[in-house]
């Protein structure tokens, strides 16, 4: 073949046409609905399979297949059923095929209720959902669930694929019956398009080619629809400009740019932009890529923006259209899907990650749970694996965001367990509960540094944790006395002065214990802001709560002091007679006795008070403070 | 200067200050894949302390390196590259790696498992499984431990093999570098959970959603230099158990009755020469290769001998820390 002819043929075969390069699809349905057969059929008909794969498929079809002499396309995919038997995580698998018009990324997820989390994961990036229904069975509870989740995750295009039409004699009446039943569920949910298509995945009817048996179908084939569905006029492109800064690009003193991917809208040199958190503005001077400077950066493009003046911008900041700014708030309402075995408890502290922004967060209230089968609200106290609830959240730092229904990219977040580091929840923000900007923009003239300077010290929280009787109060009193003698300004918080006033409304349930520590943390933060060295003596048995306090103040300001004495020693000392009461059953949930104590893993100071005098322990703390530069 | 060296020098000009702007004609789907990969790389650069990019010299790896050059432009990629040298790779690969490293000014670490070297591990006498285990898997683990890397980019694609279809973009590894299929994190939107404890690490696959066709089309449209062995040429080979093995240097161990003959061949994947099968081909240009690949009738891994060997399942290798 001549070079030109080759080039022409290559060009013709490759995926090029159209502006909609990639369509991300999720298939919803169970194995019984023919989901695997449909995906296998798409791979086969798009000529993506190699000869060796087809040979294996034909051999396996004869051996294990359920389609007689025909090829059983379901065998192309990993047997999710088999995995389930083996106890391996049932998961999202991604499949790929290209046609001349488009590249397709198919998220293949199991359909049963216990896999809601997997379906949500696949749906989070999908443009379109194929909701499979068995023509014989019609709309089922699981159809409602799949539709609900697809809609909740922000998918805008739904395809109702009525499969196995060959088993209902390709009946037009049956098809229309199913479609009208489906529309009563789905019509009001807010999909941009709902496209019903009668198919037979096994025989390929209305997949790539039109069905002879269903000439009455005047809509598109599945493939015609997938190739042409318009995602280009999506809300992302039309929405206001949003640019979460990923990375500050600073190769030398002459260049300072902000690298990231445009989440929505577009921006061009000369446009004004605002930094969402600080409210500072600048003009775009260049849109840099490695190929060339661009005239415009559009949604989905990874670029580096250069501004016309130096303003303070870091990872986690968001550049936005000044006339349509995102919300900036530390309190908001969101739908949360829970993704892990350990249930979500209001009051617990997690990490929230939204784009480049990461902040400690606690779920303040669970307003209600959502039943994905009936679409109804239900009351609840916690969220279990695969449950969805509407919650209010409170972050330590304000977050810039848009409502998820308007903008998936800047309206979503994940929740991370602070100790296992697992991703435990997925969140979709509904609306802000208050504007943090009102609180945060008034930077006061007299600030923490100034107040600390006046006292000639660096403020800190000395957090004494340990079992009852370990010696926390004794040591912290000695430390405070030594500091006072050296002319330092201090304040001490302990159970006696907190429980009787600030926290007298709290009991000893887990929820109340969390709240107790949270309030103490906030008060400590104010004292640190006042420039004081604060000593806190609390059993504080949970790591996550101590971590929560740590993150309220600056990293270096929190000194965790583990007052570590063996339980036997503490029980023997029993200064308040509490262990005796616990043994007698008069106190429940007593730490170390019938309630756990989670020892610090990386405490700044570790005092083994089993064989150390209180005086020596206090001296060790003072030395550590000198070493760390808190006192001279 | 050899052809490939001057070709690479020419290519490197693109990333220099004041280079002539390139008008891009990238196909829309490749543009989307490129943006996704760049986004992933920037996330890693921003969130990890000691990232590293694995570089195998193969086409996927070279595409990944190209994307890294673009992601941080005008800065250089803010991490080193790491090549695990098995000592049995094609000579043309070493030449290519060195030329690319120099022309782009990369921080390229070449790691050899010295213990394996001193044991003179040899794919002919020790078999592919042992050779790969010692020189690649163990070498990789040594290098990762030595560099205390907390994130390592690999060029793996989900379409390569069944077990990869569910692989995360950010794949969590415990302190022993092992992959536990039951302990992977759900990935939603483009929000990646990058949190790890000391000693743990993440393998990152920016090309997860690319197919082999996408890779070739991208090389074509972006005009990226690749190792000349991908193009057909007259080369000395022996046919062994139906596989064409190229005689790349004097260490080749011939079996009875084998004499090298010149055939027009090329490679669809690259690795250790005694373990990498060639295909007979007339494809001398990128267009030829893409056309051949579009009409290809055997899948890519058929050329990779290690997959067929006794201990060869990909899943097992992954658990042990292989990419």
PDB file of N, CA and C in Angstrom, chain A residues 83-140:
ATOM      1  N   UNK A  83     -16.587 -14.406  41.971  1.00  0.00           N
ATOM      2  CA  UNK A  83     -15.852 -13.612  42.952  1.00  0.00           C
ATOM      3  C   UNK A  83     -16.594 -13.556  44.264  1.00  0.00           C
ATOM      4  N   UNK A  84     -17.906 -13.456  44.160  1.00  0.00           N
ATOM      5  CA  UNK A  84     -18.688 -13.362  45.374  1.00  0.00           C
ATOM      6  C   UNK A  84     -18.537 -14.639  46.195  1.00  0.00           C
ATOM      7  N   UNK A  85     -18.560 -15.768  45.492  1.00  0.00           N
ATOM      8  CA  UNK A  85     -18.377 -17.035  46.193  1.00  0.00           C
ATOM      9  C   UNK A  85     -17.028 -17.068  46.903  1.00  0.00           C
ATOM     10  N   UNK A  86     -16.029 -16.485  46.262  1.00  0.00           N
ATOM     11  CA  UNK A  86     -14.692 -16.509  46.860  1.00  0.00           C
ATOM     12  C   UNK A  86     -14.508 -15.434  47.927  1.00  0.00           C
ATOM     13  N   UNK A  87     -15.516 -14.597  48.100  1.00  0.00           N
ATOM     14  CA  UNK A  87     -15.433 -13.588  49.142  1.00  0.00           C
ATOM     15  C   UNK A  87     -14.566 -12.397  48.793  1.00  0.00           C
ATOM     16  N   UNK A  88     -14.216 -12.263  47.520  1.00  0.00           N
ATOM     17  CA  UNK A  88     -13.425 -11.104  47.116  1.00  0.00           C
ATOM     18  C   UNK A  88     -14.373  -9.926  46.927  1.00  0.00           C
ATOM     19  N   UNK A  89     -13.874  -8.728  47.211  1.00  0.00           N
ATOM     20  CA  UNK A  89     -14.701  -7.541  47.073  1.00  0.00           C
ATOM     21  C   UNK A  89     -15.372  -7.492  45.713  1.00  0.00           C
ATOM     22  N   UNK A  90     -16.675  -7.366  45.723  1.00  0.00           N
ATOM     23  CA  UNK A  90     -17.385  -7.156  44.477  1.00  0.00           C
ATOM     24  C   UNK A  90     -17.168  -5.703  44.117  1.00  0.00           C
ATOM     25  N   UNK A  91     -16.811  -5.459  42.917  1.00  0.00           N
ATOM     26  CA  UNK A  91     -16.210  -4.183  42.655  1.00  0.00           C
ATOM     27  C   UNK A  91     -16.667  -3.563  41.355  1.00  0.00           C
ATOM     28  N   UNK A  92     -16.118  -2.398  41.084  1.00  0.00           N
ATOM     29  CA  UNK A  92     -16.390  -1.750  39.817  1.00  0.00           C
ATOM     30  C   UNK A  92     -15.315  -2.189  38.829  1.00  0.00           C
ATOM     31  N   UNK A  93     -15.742  -2.743  37.692  1.00  0.00           N
ATOM     32  CA  UNK A  93     -14.770  -3.062  36.645  1.00  0.00           C
ATOM     33  C   UNK A  93     -14.986  -2.080  35.507  1.00  0.00           C
ATOM     34  N   UNK A  94     -13.907  -1.653  34.905  1.00  0.00           N
ATOM     35  CA  UNK A  94     -14.023  -0.707  33.797  1.00  0.00           C
ATOM     36  C   UNK A  94     -13.699  -1.399  32.487  1.00  0.00           C
ATOM     37  N   UNK A  95     -14.554  -1.211  31.480  1.00  0.00           N
ATOM     38  CA  UNK A  95     -14.359  -1.798  30.143  1.00  0.00           C
ATOM     39  C   UNK A  95     -14.288  -0.650  29.143  1.00  0.00           C
ATOM     40  N   UNK A  96     -13.596  -0.930  28.062  1.00  0.00           N
ATOM     41  CA  UNK A  96     -13.373   0.124  27.079  1.00  0.00           C
ATOM     42  C   UNK A  96     -13.685  -0.367  25.689  1.00  0.00           C
ATOM     43  N   UNK A  97     -14.304   0.457  24.901  1.00  0.00           N
ATOM     44  CA  UNK A  97     -14.313   0.191  23.466  1.00  0.00           C
ATOM     45  C   UNK A  97     -14.428   1.508  22.714  1.00  0.00           C
ATOM     46  N   UNK A  98     -13.944   1.474  21.495  1.00  0.00           N
ATOM     47  CA  UNK A  98     -13.985   2.670  20.664  1.00  0.00           C
ATOM     48  C   UNK A  98     -14.778   2.358  19.403  1.00  0.00           C
ATOM     49  N   UNK A  99     -15.509   3.345  18.928  1.00  0.00           N
ATOM     50  CA  UNK A  99     -16.038   3.259  17.566  1.00  0.00           C
ATOM     51  C   UNK A  99     -15.420   4.428  16.821  1.00  0.00           C
ATOM     52  N   UNK A 100     -15.772   4.583  15.553  1.00  0.00           N
ATOM     53  CA  UNK A 100     -15.202   5.703  14.806  1.00  0.00           C
ATOM     54  C   UNK A 100     -15.624   7.038  15.408  1.00  0.00           C
ATOM     55  N   UNK A 101     -16.754   7.037  16.097  1.00  0.00           N
ATOM     56  CA  UNK A 101     -17.274   8.319  16.575  1.00  0.00           C
ATOM     57  C   UNK A 101     -16.857   8.667  17.989  1.00  0.00           C
ATOM     58  N   UNK A 102     -16.633   7.655  18.804  1.00  0.00           N
ATOM     59  CA  UNK A 102     -16.425   7.954  20.214  1.00  0.00           C
ATOM     60  C   UNK A 102     -15.631   6.871  20.906  1.00  0.00           C
ATOM     61  N   UNK A 103     -15.029   7.265  22.055  1.00  0.00           N
ATOM     62  CA  UNK A 103     -14.461   6.270  22.948  1.00  0.00           C
ATOM     63  C   UNK A 103     -15.441   6.097  24.099  1.00  0.00           C
ATOM     64  N   UNK A 104     -15.626   4.843  24.519  1.00  0.00           N
ATOM     65  CA  UNK A 104     -16.565   4.569  25.601  1.00  0.00           C
ATOM     66  C   UNK A 104     -15.843   3.950  26.792  1.00  0.00           C
ATOM     67  N   UNK A 105     -16.125   4.480  27.967  1.00  0.00           N
ATOM     68  CA  UNK A 105     -15.624   3.889  29.209  1.00  0.00           C
ATOM     69  C   UNK A 105     -16.861   3.386  29.953  1.00  0.00           C
ATOM     70  N   UNK A 106     -16.931   2.070  30.123  1.00  0.00           N
ATOM     71  CA  UNK A 106     -18.116   1.483  30.740  1.00  0.00           C
ATOM     72  C   UNK A 106     -17.765   1.031  32.158  1.00  0.00           C
ATOM     73  N   UNK A 107     -18.476   1.573  33.131  1.00  0.00           N
ATOM     74  CA  UNK A 107     -18.318   1.110  34.518  1.00  0.00           C
ATOM     75  C   UNK A 107     -19.323  -0.007  34.729  1.00  0.00           C
ATOM     76  N   UNK A 108     -18.805  -1.169  35.046  1.00  0.00           N
ATOM     77  CA  UNK A 108     -19.630  -2.360  35.183  1.00  0.00           C
ATOM     78  C   UNK A 108     -19.726  -2.666  36.675  1.00  0.00           C
ATOM     79  N   UNK A 109     -20.927  -2.490  37.235  1.00  0.00           N
ATOM     80  CA  UNK A 109     -21.061  -2.698  38.682  1.00  0.00           C
ATOM     81  C   UNK A 109     -22.207  -3.661  38.971  1.00  0.00           C
ATOM     82  N   UNK A 110     -22.102  -4.409  40.051  1.00  0.00           N
ATOM     83  CA  UNK A 110     -23.173  -5.329  40.409  1.00  0.00           C
ATOM     84  C   UNK A 110     -24.413  -4.570  40.861  1.00  0.00           C
ATOM     85  N   UNK A 111     -25.582  -5.206  40.722  1.00  0.00           N
ATOM     86  CA  UNK A 111     -26.818  -4.456  40.887  1.00  0.00           C
ATOM     87  C   UNK A 111     -27.553  -4.624  42.201  1.00  0.00           C
ATOM     88  N   UNK A 112     -27.138  -5.579  43.024  1.00  0.00           N
ATOM     89  CA  UNK A 112     -27.907  -5.832  44.232  1.00  0.00           C
ATOM     90  C   UNK A 112     -27.738  -4.717  45.256  1.00  0.00           C
ATOM     91  N   UNK A 113     -28.664  -4.680  46.193  1.00  0.00           N
ATOM     92  CA  UNK A 113     -28.700  -3.562  47.128  1.00  0.00           C
ATOM     93  C   UNK A 113     -27.423  -3.442  47.957  1.00  0.00           C
ATOM     94  N   UNK A 114     -26.821  -4.596  48.287  1.00  0.00           N
ATOM     95  CA  UNK A 114     -25.616  -4.526  49.122  1.00  0.00           C
ATOM     96  C   UNK A 114     -24.424  -3.941  48.364  1.00  0.00           C
ATOM     97  N   UNK A 115     -24.625  -3.619  47.074  1.00  0.00           N
ATOM     98  CA  UNK A 115     -23.528  -3.023  46.299  1.00  0.00           C
ATOM     99  C   UNK A 115     -23.833  -1.596  45.885  1.00  0.00           C
ATOM    100  N   UNK A 116     -24.729  -0.947  46.609  1.00  0.00           N
ATOM    101  CA  UNK A 116     -25.050   0.452  46.324  1.00  0.00           C
ATOM    102  C   UNK A 116     -23.785   1.297  46.223  1.00  0.00           C
ATOM    103  N   UNK A 117     -22.837   1.023  47.114  1.00  0.00           N
ATOM    104  CA  UNK A 117     -21.614   1.824  47.133  1.00  0.00           C
ATOM    105  C   UNK A 117     -20.835   1.660  45.838  1.00  0.00           C
ATOM    106  N   UNK A 118     -20.815   0.444  45.302  1.00  0.00           N
ATOM    107  CA  UNK A 118     -20.091   0.227  44.053  1.00  0.00           C
ATOM    108  C   UNK A 118     -20.778   0.946  42.901  1.00  0.00           C
ATOM    109  N   UNK A 119     -22.117   0.874  42.916  1.00  0.00           N
ATOM    110  CA  UNK A 119     -22.832   1.537  41.829  1.00  0.00           C
ATOM    111  C   UNK A 119     -22.597   3.043  41.906  1.00  0.00           C
ATOM    112  N   UNK A 120     -22.621   3.585  43.115  1.00  0.00           N
ATOM    113  CA  UNK A 120     -22.409   5.030  43.266  1.00  0.00           C
ATOM    114  C   UNK A 120     -21.015   5.425  42.789  1.00  0.00           C
ATOM    115  N   UNK A 121     -20.026   4.576  43.062  1.00  0.00           N
ATOM    116  CA  UNK A 121     -18.664   4.862  42.617  1.00  0.00           C
ATOM    117  C   UNK A 121     -18.613   4.948  41.093  1.00  0.00           C
ATOM    118  N   UNK A 122     -19.195   3.953  40.438  1.00  0.00           N
ATOM    119  CA  UNK A 122     -19.214   3.959  38.970  1.00  0.00           C
ATOM    120  C   UNK A 122     -20.023   5.126  38.428  1.00  0.00           C
ATOM    121  N   UNK A 123     -21.115   5.455  39.118  1.00  0.00           N
ATOM    122  CA  UNK A 123     -21.997   6.520  38.638  1.00  0.00           C
ATOM    123  C   UNK A 123     -21.388   7.901  38.818  1.00  0.00           C
ATOM    124  N   UNK A 124     -20.452   8.038  39.753  1.00  0.00           N
ATOM    125  CA  UNK A 124     -19.951   9.377  40.072  1.00  0.00           C
ATOM    126  C   UNK A 124     -19.271  10.049  38.889  1.00  0.00           C
ATOM    127  N   UNK A 125     -18.748   9.252  37.957  1.00  0.00           N
ATOM    128  CA  UNK A 125     -18.085   9.859  36.802  1.00  0.00           C
ATOM    129  C   UNK A 125     -18.873   9.650  35.514  1.00  0.00           C
ATOM    130  N   UNK A 126     -20.037   8.995  35.597  1.00  0.00           N
ATOM    131  CA  UNK A 126     -20.741   8.623  34.361  1.00  0.00           C
ATOM    132  C   UNK A 126     -21.581   9.761  33.805  1.00  0.00           C
ATOM    133  N   UNK A 127     -21.640   9.813  32.467  1.00  0.00           N
ATOM    134  CA  UNK A 127     -22.501  10.775  31.782  1.00  0.00           C
ATOM    135  C   UNK A 127     -23.884  10.177  31.556  1.00  0.00           C
ATOM    136  N   UNK A 128     -23.911   8.853  31.433  1.00  0.00           N
ATOM    137  CA  UNK A 128     -25.137   8.192  31.011  1.00  0.00           C
ATOM    138  C   UNK A 128     -25.266   6.866  31.737  1.00  0.00           C
ATOM    139  N   UNK A 129     -26.522   6.528  32.096  1.00  0.00           N
ATOM    140  CA  UNK A 129     -26.768   5.246  32.750  1.00  0.00           C
ATOM    141  C   UNK A 129     -27.656   4.397  31.857  1.00  0.00           C
ATOM    142  N   UNK A 130     -27.211   3.152  31.624  1.00  0.00           N
ATOM    143  CA  UNK A 130     -28.080   2.201  30.935  1.00  0.00           C
ATOM    144  C   UNK A 130     -28.769   1.390  32.024  1.00  0.00           C
ATOM    145  N   UNK A 131     -30.071   1.574  32.152  1.00  0.00           N
ATOM    146  CA  UNK A 131     -30.816   0.854  33.169  1.00  0.00           C
ATOM    147  C   UNK A 131     -31.520  -0.319  32.489  1.00  0.00           C
ATOM    148  N   UNK A 132     -31.053  -1.509  32.848  1.00  0.00           N
ATOM    149  CA  UNK A 132     -31.538  -2.708  32.170  1.00  0.00           C
ATOM    150  C   UNK A 132     -32.760  -3.281  32.861  1.00  0.00           C
ATOM    151  N   UNK A 133     -33.715  -3.675  32.047  1.00  0.00           N
ATOM    152  CA  UNK A 133     -34.920  -4.305  32.572  1.00  0.00           C
ATOM    153  C   UNK A 133     -35.172  -5.564  31.746  1.00  0.00           C
ATOM    154  N   UNK A 134     -35.532  -6.632  32.423  1.00  0.00           N
ATOM    155  CA  UNK A 134     -35.908  -7.860  31.733  1.00  0.00           C
ATOM    156  C   UNK A 134     -37.355  -7.698  31.251  1.00  0.00           C
ATOM    157  N   UNK A 135     -37.564  -7.835  29.949  1.00  0.00           N
ATOM    158  CA  UNK A 135     -38.893  -7.571  29.379  1.00  0.00           C
ATOM    159  C   UNK A 135     -39.971  -8.439  30.026  1.00  0.00           C
ATOM    160  N   UNK A 136     -39.579  -9.609  30.491  1.00  0.00           N
ATOM    161  CA  UNK A 136     -40.579 -10.490  31.107  1.00  0.00           C
ATOM    162  C   UNK A 136     -40.981 -10.004  32.492  1.00  0.00           C
ATOM    163  N   UNK A 137     -40.020  -9.365  33.188  1.00  0.00           N
ATOM    164  CA  UNK A 137     -40.277  -8.981  34.575  1.00  0.00           C
ATOM    165  C   UNK A 137     -40.725  -7.537  34.726  1.00  0.00           C
ATOM    166  N   UNK A 138     -40.344  -6.685  33.798  1.00  0.00           N
ATOM    167  CA  UNK A 138     -40.747  -5.287  33.876  1.00  0.00           C
ATOM    168  C   UNK A 138     -40.012  -4.524  34.966  1.00  0.00           C
ATOM    169  N   UNK A 139     -40.605  -3.422  35.382  1.00  0.00           N
ATOM    170  CA  UNK A 139     -39.973  -2.528  36.362  1.00  0.00           C
ATOM    171  C   UNK A 139     -40.026  -3.159  37.756  1.00  0.00           C
ATOM    172  N   UNK A 140     -38.873  -3.340  38.359  1.00  0.00           N
ATOM    173  CA  UNK A 140     -38.785  -3.974  39.673  1.00  0.00           C
ATOM    174  C   UNK A 140     -38.267  -2.971  40.697  1.00  0.00           C
TER     175      UNK A 140
END
